[in-house]
Structures are given as C-alpha cells and as structure tokens.
C-alpha cells in the first residue's frame, strides 16, 4: 500500500487499525518512519534487480563455457549474445565488475566471478556471482573473505 503513495494501514497502540494517508503521516509522527521504509523498499528493489541480472549473467557464462572448452570469457562483450534482454545486458555492463577472465568452470565453485560495483559503492555490501553461478548477497564484514574489495563506505 505504501509504495502506491496513497497511504497505508497503521496498527495503533490501542489495537485499532486505520488507513492513514500521506498527508496524515506527520500527525501521527510517522513521516521519518515512512521515509525510512520507502528507502528500504528502494534498496531491496535495487538488490533484487541486481540479483536477477547477475543470475542472467551466470547463465550466459555457462552457455559461453559450454561453447569454449569450460573457459570463462575475457570480457563481458563476449557474452552479449547470451544475454537476451538488452536492458539486462546494459545494466550488467554499467554496474558489474567482472573478475572471471581466465577462469575455468572446473575450478573452485566458491570463486567470485562478478559483483555489483554499484551496491558495493553504496557501502552496504554487494551481490556476488560465484563460479557455480549462484548469486549471494555478501555483507560488508564478509567482503574480504570472499575476495572482494573493501567496503568504500567505511
């Protein structure tokens, strides 16, 4: 409801529930909380899109590997034909740091091959694509153990 901008249901301390419009938020002291919720929703949407694009990248890398003796490409340009949606490919080119050049799929599955450099720059961790093609969110305190650069937000 809140994402529509029309308001949301609120549970009050006396246990009644009422619909509150954005104009009424400040009356109940909700303005800061609502902005925080909106920001969190935006962050979650960004992370979800990042995860979908990295997943698509992983599938594209697998196809490329099958065609090229188990090797990963030297650059993202080499897999463009394996990313069917142009908007995803463009997002990948603009937001992903590819570090899989020279690797083979037969190597350790827990190696990071790509990560979302935009999320990393925001300072709250990042989505990472691993050699086994799973995507995982890596919290800031675990960046180094995954071989990722330190969190620039700290």
Short mmCIF file of N, CA and C in Angstrom, two decimals:
data_model
loop_
_atom_site.label_atom_id
_atom_site.label_comp_id
_atom_site.label_asym_id
_atom_site.label_seq_id
_atom_site.Cartn_x
_atom_site.Cartn_y
_atom_site.Cartn_z
N UNK A 1 0.81 -1.20 0.00
CA UNK A 1 0.00 0.00 0.00
C UNK A 1 0.85 1.26 0.00
N UNK A 2 1.87 1.25 0.83
CA UNK A 2 2.70 2.43 0.96
C UNK A 2 3.38 2.80 -0.35
N UNK A 3 3.80 1.80 -1.10
CA UNK A 3 4.50 2.05 -2.36
C UNK A 3 3.62 2.76 -3.38
N UNK A 4 2.31 2.65 -3.27
CA UNK A 4 1.41 3.32 -4.21
C UNK A 4 1.35 4.82 -3.96
N UNK A 5 1.77 5.25 -2.78
CA UNK A 5 1.73 6.68 -2.44
C UNK A 5 0.37 7.13 -1.94
N UNK A 6 -0.55 6.20 -1.79
CA UNK A 6 -1.90 6.56 -1.36
C UNK A 6 -2.11 6.45 0.13
N UNK A 7 -1.16 5.83 0.83
CA UNK A 7 -1.27 5.65 2.27
C UNK A 7 -1.05 4.21 2.65
N UNK A 8 -1.32 3.90 3.91
CA UNK A 8 -1.12 2.54 4.39
C UNK A 8 -1.96 2.30 5.64
N UNK A 9 -2.18 1.04 5.96
CA UNK A 9 -2.86 0.69 7.20
C UNK A 9 -1.86 0.81 8.34
N UNK A 10 -2.33 1.34 9.48
CA UNK A 10 -1.48 1.52 10.66
C UNK A 10 -2.14 0.86 11.85
N UNK A 11 -1.37 0.07 12.59
CA UNK A 11 -1.83 -0.54 13.83
C UNK A 11 -1.45 0.40 14.96
N UNK A 12 -2.44 0.88 15.69
CA UNK A 12 -2.20 1.81 16.79
C UNK A 12 -2.05 1.06 18.11
N UNK A 13 -1.50 1.73 19.12
CA UNK A 13 -1.25 1.09 20.41
C UNK A 13 -2.52 0.59 21.09
N UNK A 14 -3.64 1.25 20.82
CA UNK A 14 -4.90 0.77 21.42
C UNK A 14 -5.50 -0.39 20.62
N UNK A 15 -4.74 -0.94 19.70
CA UNK A 15 -5.03 -2.12 18.87
C UNK A 15 -6.01 -1.88 17.72
N UNK A 16 -6.42 -0.65 17.48
CA UNK A 16 -7.27 -0.43 16.30
C UNK A 16 -6.39 -0.19 15.09
N UNK A 17 -6.93 -0.52 13.94
CA UNK A 17 -6.23 -0.34 12.68
C UNK A 17 -6.98 0.72 11.88
N UNK A 18 -6.22 1.63 11.28
CA UNK A 18 -6.84 2.69 10.50
C UNK A 18 -5.98 2.96 9.27
N UNK A 19 -6.60 3.37 8.19
CA UNK A 19 -5.89 3.75 6.98
C UNK A 19 -5.43 5.20 7.15
N UNK A 20 -4.12 5.43 6.90
CA UNK A 20 -3.55 6.77 7.07
C UNK A 20 -2.99 7.21 5.73
N UNK A 21 -3.39 8.39 5.29
CA UNK A 21 -2.91 8.94 4.03
C UNK A 21 -1.57 9.64 4.25
N UNK A 22 -0.81 9.88 3.19
CA UNK A 22 0.48 10.57 3.35
C UNK A 22 0.33 11.94 4.04
N UNK A 23 -0.77 12.62 3.80
CA UNK A 23 -0.98 13.92 4.43
C UNK A 23 -1.12 13.80 5.95
N UNK A 24 -1.54 12.65 6.43
CA UNK A 24 -1.74 12.43 7.86
C UNK A 24 -0.52 11.86 8.58
N UNK A 25 0.51 11.47 7.82
CA UNK A 25 1.68 10.84 8.43
C UNK A 25 2.27 11.69 9.56
N UNK A 26 2.47 12.97 9.32
CA UNK A 26 3.11 13.81 10.34
C UNK A 26 2.24 13.95 11.58
N UNK A 27 0.93 13.92 11.43
CA UNK A 27 0.01 13.99 12.56
C UNK A 27 0.27 12.86 13.56
N UNK A 28 0.69 11.72 13.05
CA UNK A 28 0.96 10.56 13.90
C UNK A 28 2.44 10.33 14.14
N UNK A 29 3.28 11.26 13.69
CA UNK A 29 4.72 11.11 13.89
C UNK A 29 5.33 10.02 13.02
N UNK A 30 4.76 9.78 11.86
CA UNK A 30 5.20 8.68 11.00
C UNK A 30 6.10 9.12 9.86
N UNK A 31 6.28 10.41 9.67
CA UNK A 31 6.98 10.89 8.48
C UNK A 31 8.37 10.28 8.34
N UNK A 32 9.18 10.33 9.39
CA UNK A 32 10.53 9.76 9.32
C UNK A 32 10.49 8.26 9.06
N UNK A 33 9.61 7.57 9.75
CA UNK A 33 9.50 6.13 9.58
C UNK A 33 9.08 5.75 8.18
N UNK A 34 8.16 6.50 7.61
CA UNK A 34 7.69 6.22 6.26
C UNK A 34 8.82 6.42 5.26
N UNK A 35 9.58 7.49 5.42
CA UNK A 35 10.71 7.73 4.51
C UNK A 35 11.75 6.61 4.63
N UNK A 36 11.97 6.13 5.84
CA UNK A 36 12.92 5.02 6.02
C UNK A 36 12.41 3.76 5.34
N UNK A 37 11.11 3.51 5.45
CA UNK A 37 10.52 2.33 4.80
C UNK A 37 10.64 2.46 3.29
N UNK A 38 10.34 3.64 2.75
CA UNK A 38 10.46 3.85 1.30
C UNK A 38 11.90 3.63 0.84
N UNK A 39 12.86 4.15 1.61
CA UNK A 39 14.27 3.98 1.26
C UNK A 39 14.65 2.50 1.29
N UNK A 40 14.19 1.79 2.31
CA UNK A 40 14.48 0.36 2.42
C UNK A 40 13.86 -0.40 1.24
N UNK A 41 12.63 -0.03 0.86
CA UNK A 41 12.00 -0.67 -0.30
C UNK A 41 12.79 -0.42 -1.57
N UNK A 42 13.29 0.80 -1.75
CA UNK A 42 14.11 1.12 -2.91
C UNK A 42 15.38 0.29 -2.93
N UNK A 43 16.02 0.16 -1.77
CA UNK A 43 17.25 -0.63 -1.66
C UNK A 43 16.98 -2.10 -1.98
N UNK A 44 15.87 -2.62 -1.48
CA UNK A 44 15.54 -4.02 -1.73
C UNK A 44 15.23 -4.24 -3.21
N UNK A 45 14.56 -3.28 -3.84
CA UNK A 45 14.28 -3.39 -5.28
C UNK A 45 15.57 -3.38 -6.08
N UNK A 46 16.50 -2.51 -5.69
CA UNK A 46 17.79 -2.44 -6.38
C UNK A 46 18.55 -3.76 -6.21
N UNK A 47 18.55 -4.31 -5.01
CA UNK A 47 19.22 -5.59 -4.78
C UNK A 47 18.57 -6.72 -5.56
N UNK A 48 17.24 -6.72 -5.65
CA UNK A 48 16.53 -7.78 -6.37
C UNK A 48 16.85 -7.71 -7.87
N UNK A 49 16.86 -6.50 -8.45
CA UNK A 49 17.19 -6.35 -9.87
C UNK A 49 18.64 -6.78 -10.10
N UNK A 50 19.52 -6.38 -9.21
CA UNK A 50 20.92 -6.77 -9.29
C UNK A 50 21.05 -8.29 -9.29
N UNK A 51 20.33 -8.94 -8.39
CA UNK A 51 20.39 -10.41 -8.29
C UNK A 51 19.89 -11.06 -9.58
N UNK A 52 18.79 -10.55 -10.14
CA UNK A 52 18.27 -11.11 -11.39
C UNK A 52 19.27 -10.96 -12.53
N UNK A 53 19.88 -9.79 -12.62
CA UNK A 53 20.84 -9.56 -13.70
C UNK A 53 22.09 -10.42 -13.53
N UNK A 54 22.58 -10.56 -12.31
CA UNK A 54 23.74 -11.42 -12.08
C UNK A 54 23.40 -12.88 -12.34
N UNK A 55 22.18 -13.29 -12.01
CA UNK A 55 21.75 -14.65 -12.33
C UNK A 55 21.75 -14.86 -13.84
N UNK A 56 21.25 -13.88 -14.58
CA UNK A 56 21.24 -13.97 -16.04
C UNK A 56 22.67 -14.02 -16.58
N UNK A 57 23.56 -13.23 -15.99
CA UNK A 57 24.97 -13.26 -16.36
C UNK A 57 25.54 -14.66 -16.13
N UNK A 58 25.22 -15.26 -15.01
CA UNK A 58 25.70 -16.61 -14.70
C UNK A 58 25.26 -17.63 -15.74
N UNK A 59 24.00 -17.54 -16.16
CA UNK A 59 23.51 -18.46 -17.20
C UNK A 59 24.23 -18.21 -18.52
N UNK A 60 24.47 -16.93 -18.85
CA UNK A 60 25.19 -16.60 -20.06
C UNK A 60 26.62 -17.12 -20.03
N UNK A 61 27.25 -17.04 -18.86
CA UNK A 61 28.62 -17.56 -18.71
C UNK A 61 28.66 -19.08 -18.89
N UNK A 62 27.64 -19.77 -18.38
CA UNK A 62 27.58 -21.22 -18.55
C UNK A 62 27.48 -21.60 -20.03
N UNK A 63 26.64 -20.90 -20.76
CA UNK A 63 26.50 -21.19 -22.19
C UNK A 63 27.82 -20.92 -22.89
N UNK A 64 28.43 -19.79 -22.57
CA UNK A 64 29.73 -19.46 -23.16
C UNK A 64 30.75 -20.55 -22.84
N UNK A 65 30.79 -20.98 -21.58
CA UNK A 65 31.72 -22.02 -21.17
C UNK A 65 31.51 -23.32 -21.92
N UNK A 66 30.25 -23.69 -22.14
CA UNK A 66 29.95 -24.91 -22.90
C UNK A 66 30.47 -24.82 -24.32
N UNK A 67 30.49 -23.63 -24.88
CA UNK A 67 30.95 -23.43 -26.25
C UNK A 67 32.46 -23.22 -26.36
N UNK A 68 33.14 -23.00 -25.21
CA UNK A 68 34.55 -22.60 -25.23
C UNK A 68 35.41 -23.40 -24.25
N UNK A 69 35.27 -24.70 -24.28
CA UNK A 69 36.11 -25.61 -23.51
C UNK A 69 36.17 -25.26 -22.02
N UNK A 70 35.02 -24.95 -21.45
CA UNK A 70 34.91 -24.73 -20.00
C UNK A 70 35.50 -23.40 -19.53
N UNK A 71 35.94 -22.57 -20.45
CA UNK A 71 36.57 -21.30 -20.09
C UNK A 71 35.54 -20.17 -19.98
N UNK A 72 35.81 -19.25 -19.08
CA UNK A 72 35.02 -18.03 -18.99
C UNK A 72 35.60 -17.00 -19.95
N UNK A 73 34.78 -16.07 -20.43
CA UNK A 73 35.27 -15.08 -21.38
C UNK A 73 36.26 -14.10 -20.74
N UNK A 74 37.03 -13.47 -21.60
CA UNK A 74 37.96 -12.44 -21.12
C UNK A 74 37.24 -11.15 -20.76
N UNK A 75 36.09 -10.91 -21.41
CA UNK A 75 35.33 -9.67 -21.14
C UNK A 75 33.84 -9.94 -21.29
N UNK A 76 33.05 -9.04 -20.77
CA UNK A 76 31.60 -9.17 -20.85
C UNK A 76 31.08 -9.03 -22.28
N UNK A 77 31.80 -8.33 -23.12
CA UNK A 77 31.36 -8.16 -24.51
C UNK A 77 31.21 -9.50 -25.22
N UNK A 78 32.01 -10.48 -24.81
CA UNK A 78 31.99 -11.80 -25.46
C UNK A 78 30.72 -12.60 -25.18
N UNK A 79 29.95 -12.21 -24.18
CA UNK A 79 28.74 -12.97 -23.86
C UNK A 79 27.46 -12.22 -24.21
N UNK A 80 27.57 -11.10 -24.87
CA UNK A 80 26.37 -10.30 -25.18
C UNK A 80 25.28 -11.15 -25.84
N UNK A 81 25.64 -12.02 -26.75
CA UNK A 81 24.64 -12.83 -27.45
C UNK A 81 23.92 -13.81 -26.52
N UNK A 82 24.49 -14.05 -25.33
CA UNK A 82 23.89 -14.98 -24.38
C UNK A 82 23.03 -14.29 -23.32
N UNK A 83 22.90 -12.97 -23.43
CA UNK A 83 22.02 -12.21 -22.53
C UNK A 83 20.90 -11.67 -23.41
N UNK A 84 19.74 -12.35 -23.46
CA UNK A 84 18.71 -12.00 -24.43
C UNK A 84 18.06 -10.62 -24.23
N UNK A 85 17.97 -10.16 -23.01
CA UNK A 85 17.33 -8.85 -22.77
C UNK A 85 18.39 -7.75 -22.77
N UNK A 86 18.25 -6.84 -23.71
CA UNK A 86 19.21 -5.73 -23.86
C UNK A 86 19.32 -4.91 -22.58
N UNK A 87 18.19 -4.66 -21.90
CA UNK A 87 18.24 -3.86 -20.68
C UNK A 87 19.08 -4.54 -19.60
N UNK A 88 19.03 -5.86 -19.52
CA UNK A 88 19.86 -6.57 -18.55
C UNK A 88 21.33 -6.49 -18.94
N UNK A 89 21.60 -6.68 -20.22
CA UNK A 89 23.00 -6.60 -20.66
C UNK A 89 23.57 -5.22 -20.39
N UNK A 90 22.82 -4.18 -20.70
CA UNK A 90 23.30 -2.81 -20.45
C UNK A 90 23.54 -2.57 -18.96
N UNK A 91 22.62 -3.07 -18.12
CA UNK A 91 22.79 -2.91 -16.68
C UNK A 91 24.07 -3.62 -16.24
N UNK A 92 24.30 -4.83 -16.76
CA UNK A 92 25.50 -5.60 -16.41
C UNK A 92 26.76 -4.82 -16.79
N UNK A 93 26.80 -4.32 -18.00
CA UNK A 93 27.98 -3.57 -18.48
C UNK A 93 28.25 -2.35 -17.60
N UNK A 94 27.19 -1.67 -17.17
CA UNK A 94 27.34 -0.43 -16.41
C UNK A 94 27.57 -0.64 -14.91
N UNK A 95 27.10 -1.75 -14.36
CA UNK A 95 27.09 -1.91 -12.89
C UNK A 95 27.87 -3.09 -12.34
N UNK A 96 28.38 -3.94 -13.21
CA UNK A 96 29.04 -5.17 -12.74
C UNK A 96 30.55 -5.09 -12.97
N UNK A 97 31.26 -5.51 -11.95
CA UNK A 97 32.71 -5.69 -12.08
C UNK A 97 32.94 -7.17 -12.36
N UNK A 98 33.43 -7.47 -13.55
CA UNK A 98 33.67 -8.84 -13.96
C UNK A 98 35.11 -9.21 -13.61
N UNK A 99 35.29 -10.29 -12.85
CA UNK A 99 36.63 -10.72 -12.43
C UNK A 99 36.89 -12.19 -12.78
N UNK A 100 36.11 -12.72 -13.74
CA UNK A 100 36.22 -14.13 -14.08
C UNK A 100 37.13 -14.44 -15.25
N UNK A 101 37.74 -13.43 -15.86
CA UNK A 101 38.61 -13.67 -17.02
C UNK A 101 39.71 -14.67 -16.67
N UNK A 102 39.87 -15.66 -17.53
CA UNK A 102 40.93 -16.66 -17.33
C UNK A 102 40.53 -17.84 -16.47
N UNK A 103 39.37 -17.80 -15.85
CA UNK A 103 38.94 -18.93 -15.02
C UNK A 103 38.30 -20.02 -15.88
N UNK A 104 38.24 -21.22 -15.30
CA UNK A 104 37.55 -22.35 -15.93
C UNK A 104 36.48 -22.82 -14.94
N UNK A 105 35.38 -23.33 -15.47
CA UNK A 105 34.30 -23.81 -14.60
C UNK A 105 34.72 -24.97 -13.72
N UNK A 106 35.79 -25.64 -14.06
CA UNK A 106 36.26 -26.77 -13.27
C UNK A 106 37.01 -26.34 -12.01
N UNK A 107 37.26 -25.04 -11.86
CA UNK A 107 37.95 -24.54 -10.66
C UNK A 107 36.97 -24.47 -9.48
N UNK A 108 37.45 -24.01 -8.36
CA UNK A 108 36.67 -23.95 -7.12
C UNK A 108 35.35 -23.19 -7.33
N UNK A 109 34.23 -23.81 -6.98
CA UNK A 109 32.93 -23.17 -7.22
C UNK A 109 32.67 -21.93 -6.38
N UNK A 110 33.46 -21.74 -5.32
CA UNK A 110 33.21 -20.58 -4.46
C UNK A 110 34.02 -19.34 -4.84
N UNK A 111 34.60 -19.34 -6.04
CA UNK A 111 35.30 -18.15 -6.53
C UNK A 111 34.28 -17.14 -7.05
N UNK A 112 34.48 -15.88 -6.71
CA UNK A 112 33.62 -14.81 -7.23
C UNK A 112 34.07 -14.50 -8.66
N UNK A 113 33.09 -14.45 -9.57
CA UNK A 113 33.41 -14.11 -10.96
C UNK A 113 32.90 -12.73 -11.35
N UNK A 114 31.93 -12.20 -10.58
CA UNK A 114 31.41 -10.86 -10.85
C UNK A 114 30.68 -10.36 -9.61
N UNK A 115 30.60 -9.04 -9.48
CA UNK A 115 29.85 -8.46 -8.37
C UNK A 115 29.29 -7.11 -8.78
N UNK A 116 28.29 -6.67 -8.05
CA UNK A 116 27.63 -5.41 -8.32
C UNK A 116 28.46 -4.28 -7.70
N UNK A 117 29.19 -3.56 -8.54
CA UNK A 117 30.07 -2.49 -8.03
C UNK A 117 29.27 -1.29 -7.55
N UNK A 118 28.04 -1.12 -8.04
CA UNK A 118 27.20 -0.01 -7.61
C UNK A 118 26.73 -0.22 -6.18
N UNK A 119 26.25 -1.44 -5.87
CA UNK A 119 25.86 -1.75 -4.49
C UNK A 119 27.05 -1.63 -3.56
N UNK A 120 28.20 -2.12 -4.00
CA UNK A 120 29.40 -2.06 -3.17
C UNK A 120 29.75 -0.61 -2.84
N UNK A 121 29.63 0.27 -3.82
CA UNK A 121 29.95 1.69 -3.62
C UNK A 121 29.00 2.34 -2.62
N UNK A 122 27.79 1.81 -2.49
CA UNK A 122 26.83 2.37 -1.53
C UNK A 122 27.22 2.04 -0.09
N UNK A 123 28.14 1.07 0.09
CA UNK A 123 28.67 0.80 1.42
C UNK A 123 27.88 -0.17 2.28
N UNK A 124 26.97 -0.93 1.67
CA UNK A 124 26.17 -1.85 2.48
C UNK A 124 26.36 -3.31 2.08
N UNK A 125 27.43 -3.63 1.39
CA UNK A 125 27.64 -4.98 0.88
C UNK A 125 27.31 -5.02 -0.60
N UNK A 126 27.31 -6.24 -1.16
CA UNK A 126 27.03 -6.35 -2.59
C UNK A 126 26.55 -7.74 -2.95
N UNK A 127 25.89 -7.84 -4.09
CA UNK A 127 25.55 -9.14 -4.66
C UNK A 127 26.77 -9.64 -5.42
N UNK A 128 27.06 -10.92 -5.27
CA UNK A 128 28.19 -11.52 -5.96
C UNK A 128 27.74 -12.77 -6.71
N UNK A 129 28.30 -12.94 -7.91
CA UNK A 129 28.08 -14.14 -8.71
C UNK A 129 29.29 -15.04 -8.54
N UNK A 130 29.04 -16.30 -8.18
CA UNK A 130 30.11 -17.26 -7.95
C UNK A 130 30.27 -18.17 -9.15
N UNK A 131 31.40 -18.86 -9.20
CA UNK A 131 31.72 -19.72 -10.34
C UNK A 131 30.68 -20.82 -10.56
N UNK A 132 30.03 -21.28 -9.50
CA UNK A 132 28.97 -22.27 -9.67
C UNK A 132 27.65 -21.63 -10.11
N UNK A 133 27.68 -20.35 -10.39
CA UNK A 133 26.60 -19.49 -10.90
C UNK A 133 25.53 -19.13 -9.88
N UNK A 134 25.75 -19.39 -8.60
CA UNK A 134 24.78 -18.89 -7.63
C UNK A 134 25.11 -17.44 -7.30
N UNK A 135 24.08 -16.69 -6.95
CA UNK A 135 24.23 -15.29 -6.57
C UNK A 135 23.95 -15.19 -5.08
N UNK A 136 24.80 -14.44 -4.40
CA UNK A 136 24.68 -14.32 -2.94
C UNK A 136 24.95 -12.87 -2.55
N UNK A 137 24.20 -12.37 -1.55
CA UNK A 137 24.49 -11.06 -1.02
C UNK A 137 25.60 -11.21 0.01
N UNK A 138 26.66 -10.44 -0.15
CA UNK A 138 27.81 -10.51 0.76
C UNK A 138 27.79 -9.26 1.63
N UNK A 139 27.65 -9.47 2.93
CA UNK A 139 27.62 -8.36 3.89
C UNK A 139 28.99 -7.71 3.97
N UNK A 140 29.03 -6.44 4.36
CA UNK A 140 30.30 -5.71 4.40
C UNK A 140 31.41 -6.42 5.19
N UNK A 141 31.07 -7.05 6.29
CA UNK A 141 32.09 -7.70 7.12
C UNK A 141 32.64 -8.98 6.49
N UNK A 142 32.01 -9.48 5.42
CA UNK A 142 32.47 -10.70 4.77
C UNK A 142 33.12 -10.46 3.41
N UNK A 143 33.26 -9.20 3.01
CA UNK A 143 33.82 -8.88 1.70
C UNK A 143 35.21 -9.48 1.51
N UNK A 144 36.09 -9.28 2.47
CA UNK A 144 37.48 -9.74 2.34
C UNK A 144 37.57 -11.26 2.23
N UNK A 145 36.77 -11.97 3.02
CA UNK A 145 36.82 -13.45 2.97
C UNK A 145 36.33 -13.99 1.64
N UNK A 146 35.56 -13.22 0.91
CA UNK A 146 35.09 -13.61 -0.42
C UNK A 146 35.98 -13.08 -1.54
N UNK A 147 37.06 -12.40 -1.15
CA UNK A 147 38.00 -11.88 -2.13
C UNK A 147 37.53 -10.61 -2.83
N UNK A 148 36.60 -9.90 -2.20
CA UNK A 148 36.08 -8.67 -2.77
C UNK A 148 36.78 -7.46 -2.17
N UNK A 149 36.79 -6.34 -2.88
CA UNK A 149 37.47 -5.15 -2.36
C UNK A 149 36.77 -4.66 -1.09
N UNK A 150 37.49 -3.94 -0.26
CA UNK A 150 36.90 -3.44 0.99
C UNK A 150 35.75 -2.49 0.70
N UNK A 151 34.88 -2.40 1.68
CA UNK A 151 33.70 -1.55 1.58
C UNK A 151 34.12 -0.08 1.56
N UNK A 152 33.88 0.64 0.46
CA UNK A 152 34.29 2.03 0.38
C UNK A 152 33.51 2.94 1.31
N UNK A 153 32.37 2.47 1.83
CA UNK A 153 31.55 3.29 2.70
C UNK A 153 32.07 3.36 4.13
N UNK A 154 33.11 2.60 4.44
CA UNK A 154 33.63 2.60 5.83
C UNK A 154 34.83 3.48 5.96
#
